[in-house]
Structures are given as C-alpha cells and as structure tokens.
mmCIF file of C-alpha atoms in Angstrom:
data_model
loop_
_atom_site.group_PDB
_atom_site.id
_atom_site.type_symbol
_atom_site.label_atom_id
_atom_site.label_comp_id
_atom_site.label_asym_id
_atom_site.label_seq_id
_atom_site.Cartn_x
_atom_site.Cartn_y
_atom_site.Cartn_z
ATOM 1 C CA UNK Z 1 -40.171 -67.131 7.417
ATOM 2 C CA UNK Z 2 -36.492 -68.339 7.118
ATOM 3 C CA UNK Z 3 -36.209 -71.885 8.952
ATOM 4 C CA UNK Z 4 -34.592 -71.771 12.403
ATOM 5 C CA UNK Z 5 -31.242 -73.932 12.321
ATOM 6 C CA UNK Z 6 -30.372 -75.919 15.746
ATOM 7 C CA UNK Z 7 -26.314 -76.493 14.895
ATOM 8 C CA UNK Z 8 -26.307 -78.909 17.638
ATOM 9 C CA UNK Z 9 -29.204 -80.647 15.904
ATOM 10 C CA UNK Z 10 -27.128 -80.855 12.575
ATOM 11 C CA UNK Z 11 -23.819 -81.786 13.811
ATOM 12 C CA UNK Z 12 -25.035 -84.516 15.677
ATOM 13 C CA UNK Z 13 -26.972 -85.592 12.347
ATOM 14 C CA UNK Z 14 -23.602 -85.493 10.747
ATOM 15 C CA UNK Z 15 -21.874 -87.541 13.285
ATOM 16 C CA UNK Z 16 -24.132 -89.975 12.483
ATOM 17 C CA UNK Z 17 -24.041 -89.694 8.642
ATOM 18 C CA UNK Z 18 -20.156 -89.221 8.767
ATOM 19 C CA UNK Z 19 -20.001 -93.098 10.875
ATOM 20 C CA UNK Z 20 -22.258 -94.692 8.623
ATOM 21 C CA UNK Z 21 -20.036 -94.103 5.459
ATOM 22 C CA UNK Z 22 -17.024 -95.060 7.629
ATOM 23 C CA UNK Z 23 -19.180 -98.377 8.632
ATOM 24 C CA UNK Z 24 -20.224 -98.904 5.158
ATOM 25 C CA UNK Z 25 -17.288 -98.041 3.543
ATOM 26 C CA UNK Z 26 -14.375 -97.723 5.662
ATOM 27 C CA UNK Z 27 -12.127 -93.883 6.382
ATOM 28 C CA UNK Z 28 -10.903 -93.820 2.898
ATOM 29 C CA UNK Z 29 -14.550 -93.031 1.696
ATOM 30 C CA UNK Z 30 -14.814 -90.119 3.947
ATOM 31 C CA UNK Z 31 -14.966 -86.736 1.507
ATOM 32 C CA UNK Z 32 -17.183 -83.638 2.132
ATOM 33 C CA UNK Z 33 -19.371 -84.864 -1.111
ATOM 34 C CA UNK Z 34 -19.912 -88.439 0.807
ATOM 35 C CA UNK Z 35 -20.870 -87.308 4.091
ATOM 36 C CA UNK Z 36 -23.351 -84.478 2.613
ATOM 37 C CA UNK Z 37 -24.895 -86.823 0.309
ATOM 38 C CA UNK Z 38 -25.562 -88.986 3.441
ATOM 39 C CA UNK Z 39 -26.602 -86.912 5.302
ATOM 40 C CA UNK Z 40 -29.310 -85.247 2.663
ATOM 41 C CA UNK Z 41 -27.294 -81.846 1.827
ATOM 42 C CA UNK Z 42 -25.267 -80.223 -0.425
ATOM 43 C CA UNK Z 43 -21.024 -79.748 0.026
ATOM 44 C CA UNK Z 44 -21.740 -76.254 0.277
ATOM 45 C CA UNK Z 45 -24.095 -76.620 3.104
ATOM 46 C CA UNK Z 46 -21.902 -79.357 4.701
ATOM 47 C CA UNK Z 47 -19.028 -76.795 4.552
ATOM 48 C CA UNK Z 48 -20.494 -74.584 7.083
ATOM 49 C CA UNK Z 49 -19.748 -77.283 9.685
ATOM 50 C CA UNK Z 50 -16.642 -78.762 8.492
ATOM 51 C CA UNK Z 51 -13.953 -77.171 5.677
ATOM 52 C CA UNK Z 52 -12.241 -79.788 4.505
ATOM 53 C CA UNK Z 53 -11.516 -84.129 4.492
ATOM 54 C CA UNK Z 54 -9.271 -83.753 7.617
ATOM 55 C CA UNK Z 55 -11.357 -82.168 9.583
ATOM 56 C CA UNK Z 56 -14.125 -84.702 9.063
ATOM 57 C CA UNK Z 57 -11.505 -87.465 10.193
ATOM 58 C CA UNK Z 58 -10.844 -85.347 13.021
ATOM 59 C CA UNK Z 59 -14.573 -85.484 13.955
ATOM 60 C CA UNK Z 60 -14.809 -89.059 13.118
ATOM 61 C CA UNK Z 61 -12.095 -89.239 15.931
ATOM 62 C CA UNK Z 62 -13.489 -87.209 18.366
ATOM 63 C CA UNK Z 63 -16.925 -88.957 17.956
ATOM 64 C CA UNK Z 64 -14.938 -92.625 18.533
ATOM 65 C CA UNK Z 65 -13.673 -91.428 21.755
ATOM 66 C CA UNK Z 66 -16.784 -90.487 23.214
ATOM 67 C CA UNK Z 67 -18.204 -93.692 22.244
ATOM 68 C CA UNK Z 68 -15.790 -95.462 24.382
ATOM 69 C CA UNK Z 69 -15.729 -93.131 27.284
ATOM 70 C CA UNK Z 70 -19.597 -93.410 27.045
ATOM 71 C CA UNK Z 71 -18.925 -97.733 26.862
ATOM 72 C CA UNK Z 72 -17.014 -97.263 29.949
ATOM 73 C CA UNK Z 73 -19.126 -95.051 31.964
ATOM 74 C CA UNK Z 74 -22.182 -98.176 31.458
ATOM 75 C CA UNK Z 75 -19.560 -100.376 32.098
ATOM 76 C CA UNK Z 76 -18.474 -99.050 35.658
ATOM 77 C CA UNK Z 77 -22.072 -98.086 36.457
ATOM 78 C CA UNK Z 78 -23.145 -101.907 35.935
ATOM 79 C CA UNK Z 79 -19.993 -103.155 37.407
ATOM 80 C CA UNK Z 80 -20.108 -106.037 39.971
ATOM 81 C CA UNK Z 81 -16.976 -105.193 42.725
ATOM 82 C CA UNK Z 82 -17.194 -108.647 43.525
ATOM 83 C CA UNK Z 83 -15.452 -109.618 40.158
ATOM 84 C CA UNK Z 84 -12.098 -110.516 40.452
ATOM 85 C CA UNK Z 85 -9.638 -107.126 39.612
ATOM 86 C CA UNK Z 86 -8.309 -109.120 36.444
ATOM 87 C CA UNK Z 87 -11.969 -109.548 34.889
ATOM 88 C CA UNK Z 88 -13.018 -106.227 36.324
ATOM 89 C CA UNK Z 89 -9.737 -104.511 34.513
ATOM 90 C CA UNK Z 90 -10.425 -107.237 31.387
ATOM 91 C CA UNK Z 91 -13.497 -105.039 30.661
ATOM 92 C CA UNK Z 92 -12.421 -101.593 30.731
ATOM 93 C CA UNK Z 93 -9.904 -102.458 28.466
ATOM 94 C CA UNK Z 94 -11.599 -104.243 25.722
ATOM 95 C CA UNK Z 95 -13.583 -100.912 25.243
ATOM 96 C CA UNK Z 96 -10.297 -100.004 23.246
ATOM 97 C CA UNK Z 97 -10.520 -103.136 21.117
ATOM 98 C CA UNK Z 98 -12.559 -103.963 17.629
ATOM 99 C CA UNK Z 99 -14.614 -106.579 19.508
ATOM 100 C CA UNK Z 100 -17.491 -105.930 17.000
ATOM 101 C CA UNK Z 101 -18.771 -104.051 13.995
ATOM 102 C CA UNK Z 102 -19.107 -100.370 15.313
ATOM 103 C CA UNK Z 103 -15.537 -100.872 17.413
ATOM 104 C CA UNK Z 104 -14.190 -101.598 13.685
ATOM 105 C CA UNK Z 105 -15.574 -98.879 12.466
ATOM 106 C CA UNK Z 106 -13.965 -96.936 15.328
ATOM 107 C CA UNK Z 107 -10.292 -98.456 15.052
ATOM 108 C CA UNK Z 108 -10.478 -97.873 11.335
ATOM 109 C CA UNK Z 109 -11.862 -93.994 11.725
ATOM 110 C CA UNK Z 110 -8.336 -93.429 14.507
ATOM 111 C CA UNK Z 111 -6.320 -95.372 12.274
ATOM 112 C CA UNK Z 112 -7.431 -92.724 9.360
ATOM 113 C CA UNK Z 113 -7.182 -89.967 11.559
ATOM 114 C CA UNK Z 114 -4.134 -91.090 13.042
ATOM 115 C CA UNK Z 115 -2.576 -90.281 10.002
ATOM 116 C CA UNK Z 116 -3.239 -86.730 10.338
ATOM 117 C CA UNK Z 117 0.187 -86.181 12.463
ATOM 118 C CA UNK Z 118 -0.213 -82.346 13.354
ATOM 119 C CA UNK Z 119 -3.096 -81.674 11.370
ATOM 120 C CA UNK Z 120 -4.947 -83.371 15.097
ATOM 121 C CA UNK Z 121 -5.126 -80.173 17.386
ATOM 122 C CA UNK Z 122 -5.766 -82.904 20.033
ATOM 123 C CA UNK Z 123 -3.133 -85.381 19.193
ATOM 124 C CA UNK Z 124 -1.407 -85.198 22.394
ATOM 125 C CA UNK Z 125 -4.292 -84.418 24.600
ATOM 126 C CA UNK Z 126 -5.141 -87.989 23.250
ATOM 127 C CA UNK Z 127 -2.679 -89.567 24.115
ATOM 128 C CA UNK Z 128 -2.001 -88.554 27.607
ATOM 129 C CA UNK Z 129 -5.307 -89.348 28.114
ATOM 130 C CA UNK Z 130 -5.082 -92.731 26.827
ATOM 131 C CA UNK Z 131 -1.901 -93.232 29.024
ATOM 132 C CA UNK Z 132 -3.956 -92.114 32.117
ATOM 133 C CA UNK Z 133 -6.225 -94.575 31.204
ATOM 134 C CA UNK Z 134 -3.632 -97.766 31.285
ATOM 135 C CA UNK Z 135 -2.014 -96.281 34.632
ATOM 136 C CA UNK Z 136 -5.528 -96.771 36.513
ATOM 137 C CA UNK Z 137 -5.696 -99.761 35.221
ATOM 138 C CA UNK Z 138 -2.121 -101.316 36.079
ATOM 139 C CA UNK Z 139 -2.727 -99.486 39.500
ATOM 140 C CA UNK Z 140 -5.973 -101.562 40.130
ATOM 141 C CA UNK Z 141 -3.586 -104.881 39.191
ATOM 142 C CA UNK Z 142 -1.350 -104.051 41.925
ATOM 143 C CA UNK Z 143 -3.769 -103.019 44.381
ATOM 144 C CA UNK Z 144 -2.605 -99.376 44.504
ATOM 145 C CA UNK Z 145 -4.711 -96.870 45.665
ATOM 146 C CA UNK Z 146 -6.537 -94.192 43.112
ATOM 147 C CA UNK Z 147 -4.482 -92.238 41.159
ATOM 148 C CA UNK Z 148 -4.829 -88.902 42.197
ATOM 149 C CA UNK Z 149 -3.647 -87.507 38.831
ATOM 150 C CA UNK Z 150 -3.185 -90.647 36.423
ATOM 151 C CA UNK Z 151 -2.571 -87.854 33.380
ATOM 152 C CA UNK Z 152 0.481 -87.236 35.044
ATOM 153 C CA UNK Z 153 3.764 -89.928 35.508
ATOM 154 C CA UNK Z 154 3.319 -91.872 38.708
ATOM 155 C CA UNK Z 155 6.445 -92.398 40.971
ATOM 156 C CA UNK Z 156 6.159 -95.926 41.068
ATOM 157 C CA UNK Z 157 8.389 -97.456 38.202
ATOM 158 C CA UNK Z 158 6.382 -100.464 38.852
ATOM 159 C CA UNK Z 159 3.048 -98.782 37.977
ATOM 160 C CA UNK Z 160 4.822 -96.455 34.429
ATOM 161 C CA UNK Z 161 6.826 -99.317 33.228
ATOM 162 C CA UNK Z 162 3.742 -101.597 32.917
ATOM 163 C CA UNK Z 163 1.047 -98.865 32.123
ATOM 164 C CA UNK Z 164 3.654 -98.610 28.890
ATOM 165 C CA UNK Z 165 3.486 -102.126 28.127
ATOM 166 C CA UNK Z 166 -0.591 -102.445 28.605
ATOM 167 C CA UNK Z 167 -0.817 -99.174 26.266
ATOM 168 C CA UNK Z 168 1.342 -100.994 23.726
ATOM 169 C CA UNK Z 169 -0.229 -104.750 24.037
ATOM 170 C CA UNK Z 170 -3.494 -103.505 23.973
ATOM 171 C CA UNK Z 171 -2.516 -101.029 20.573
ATOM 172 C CA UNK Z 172 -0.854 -104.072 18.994
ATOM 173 C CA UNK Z 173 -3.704 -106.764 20.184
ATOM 174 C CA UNK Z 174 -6.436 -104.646 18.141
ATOM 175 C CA UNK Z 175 -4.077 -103.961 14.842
ATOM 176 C CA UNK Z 176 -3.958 -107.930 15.016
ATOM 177 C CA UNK Z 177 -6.986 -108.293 15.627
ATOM 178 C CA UNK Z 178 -7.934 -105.787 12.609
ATOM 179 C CA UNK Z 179 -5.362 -107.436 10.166
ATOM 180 C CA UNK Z 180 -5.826 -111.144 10.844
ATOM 181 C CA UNK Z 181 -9.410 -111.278 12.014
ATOM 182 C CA UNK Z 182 -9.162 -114.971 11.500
ATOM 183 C CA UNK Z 183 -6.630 -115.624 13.477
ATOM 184 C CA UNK Z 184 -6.957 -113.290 16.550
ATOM 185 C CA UNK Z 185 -10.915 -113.615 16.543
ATOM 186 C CA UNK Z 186 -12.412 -111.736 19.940
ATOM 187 C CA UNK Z 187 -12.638 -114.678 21.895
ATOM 188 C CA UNK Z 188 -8.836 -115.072 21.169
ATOM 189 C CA UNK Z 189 -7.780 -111.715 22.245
ATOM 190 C CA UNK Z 190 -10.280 -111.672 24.950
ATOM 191 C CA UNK Z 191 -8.147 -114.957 26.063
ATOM 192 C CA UNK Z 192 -4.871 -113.606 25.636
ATOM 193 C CA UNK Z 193 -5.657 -109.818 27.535
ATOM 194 C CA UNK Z 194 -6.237 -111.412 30.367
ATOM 195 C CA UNK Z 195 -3.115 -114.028 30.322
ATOM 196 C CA UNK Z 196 -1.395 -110.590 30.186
ATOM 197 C CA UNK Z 197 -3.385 -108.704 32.865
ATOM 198 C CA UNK Z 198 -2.440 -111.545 35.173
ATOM 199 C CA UNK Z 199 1.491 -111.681 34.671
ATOM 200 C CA UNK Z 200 1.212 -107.920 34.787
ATOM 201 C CA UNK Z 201 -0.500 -108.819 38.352
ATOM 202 C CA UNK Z 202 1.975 -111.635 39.152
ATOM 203 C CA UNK Z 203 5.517 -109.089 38.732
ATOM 204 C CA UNK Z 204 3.664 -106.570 41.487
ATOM 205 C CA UNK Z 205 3.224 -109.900 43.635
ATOM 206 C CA UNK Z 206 6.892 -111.035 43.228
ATOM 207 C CA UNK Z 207 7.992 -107.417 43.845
ATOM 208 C CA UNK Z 208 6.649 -107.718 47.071
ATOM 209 C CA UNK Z 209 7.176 -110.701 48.000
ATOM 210 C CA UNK Z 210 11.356 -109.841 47.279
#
C-alpha cells in the first residue's frame, strides 16, 4: 500500500532542514541538493515542494518572519503594562535585531533573500508591513492612540517622519551589529535603541510643549 504523504508534515520538516543549513552554514549554502540531503531525500523529491534556489530563500524568508511575529505575540502576551513605554517599545523592537544565534541566522536568510529584488512575490507586502510595524511603535512613544490602520500613512507628520527613521535605525543597528559583532555587541545596541527611543519620545514632548 503506497505511503500516505501529509505535505504539511514535510514542509514543515523542510523548514526546519532548510534553517539548519542556513545556521550551520550561512544563505550562500542554501541549494536544492543541501536542503534534501538534510532533510533525508533526494533533489527530485525535494523538487516537488520547491523548484529552484530562490524559492528556497524565499521560504527561508517567509519562515524568519513568522518567527518574529511568533517572538512578538509571547512578548505582548507576557508583557508587564506597568513598564515604562520606552522599555515596553525597547522589546518589540529588538525582535528585528540579531540579538542571538537563530536571529543571525534570520538576518542572514533576509539579507540572502533580500537579494532576490522581484523574484520576492511578497517584497512589498513586506515591507509595508514592516513600516506598520515602526508606526505603532513611534505612536506608543508619543502617546497616540491605536492605529486604526498602521499599513497605511498616518496624518501626523510627527508619527511618518519618525516611524521612517526607527525603520532605518533599527535596519542599520542590526547590519552593524552583523558586520562588527565586536563592536556593537547586544548589550551595546540594546543601549543605544533605547537612547534613540527616548529622543524619538523627547521631539513629541517638545512639539507639544511649543
């Protein structure tokens, strides 16, 4: 009798192959061959999941950003609201930095995948996301109410102008942090996110107070 195949099974057997090479030995050593001989098969059965390299990095991608949405969901389900905003903001953000081994692994699998340009179907579906991510963020700094739609630009030039500059320290804090580990070790850029929440915190205070 022919054996029953659960494809969710094996794709999820695959993610996990497909992150161990790219812990082990970084994007560049993702191939079809590499991943199947992980993950016990041949190319040619790999290939009935995934066609070709790009693909996989696309995966490898996709499987990165559920790993942080899942870091964040803990994180606001264990989340003290007596923390001050700046810690409370502090955390969700780090999820997007390479505070460890497996967030390495993640930064290196976008930076492959990143790459890709168009060959991403979900490129800008990324980063829209992303952006709606900062603008909740820079909103709970100035003490705005819920965004409604933070995938969307806000009204406030306040709240876009420094959403764009949190997106872009935070992006630039973890390539540091990934080319001069030495010098920009977690503690470091823990240190220096938070300097930044807090002047992004102090321009909504002088706002007001002009």
């Amino acid at each position: 009798m022919p054996k029953i195949v659960d494809h969710e099974e094996r794709r999820r057997e695959l993610a996990e192959a497909l992150w161990r090479v790219i812990v082990a030995s970084g994007p560049q050593a993702v191939s079809i061959r590499s991943v199947a001989a992980e993950a016990g098969l041949s190319p040619g059965a790999l290939r009935h999941y995934f066609q070709t390299r790009e693909e996989l990095l696309v995966f490898a991608m996709d499987l990165s950003e559920q790993r942080v949405i899942q870091r964040m969901r803990e994180y606001s389900r264990t989340l003290d609201p007596d923390l001050p905003v700046i810690e409370r903001v502090a955390g969700f953000a780090e999820q997007m930095l390479p505070l460890d081994e497996m967030r390495h692994a993640e930064f290196r699998a976008w930076e492959a995948a990143g790459a890709l340009g168009e060959g991403d179907p979900r490129r800008e579906e990324r980063w829209t996301q992303q952006r709606g991510l900062y603008r909740r963020l820079v909103g709970a700094l100035g003490g705005l109410p819920p965004l409604e739609d933070p995938e969307q630009e806000h009204s406030d030039p306040w709240l876009e102008t420094w959403a764009e500059f949190l997106h872009t320290y935070v992006d630039g804090l973890a390539i540091q942090m990934m080319l001069a580990s030495s010098q920009v070790p977690p503690e470091t850029a823990k240190a220096r996110l938070r300097a930044f929440l807090a002047h992004i915190e102090s321009t909504r205070a002088a706002e007001g107070a002009g």
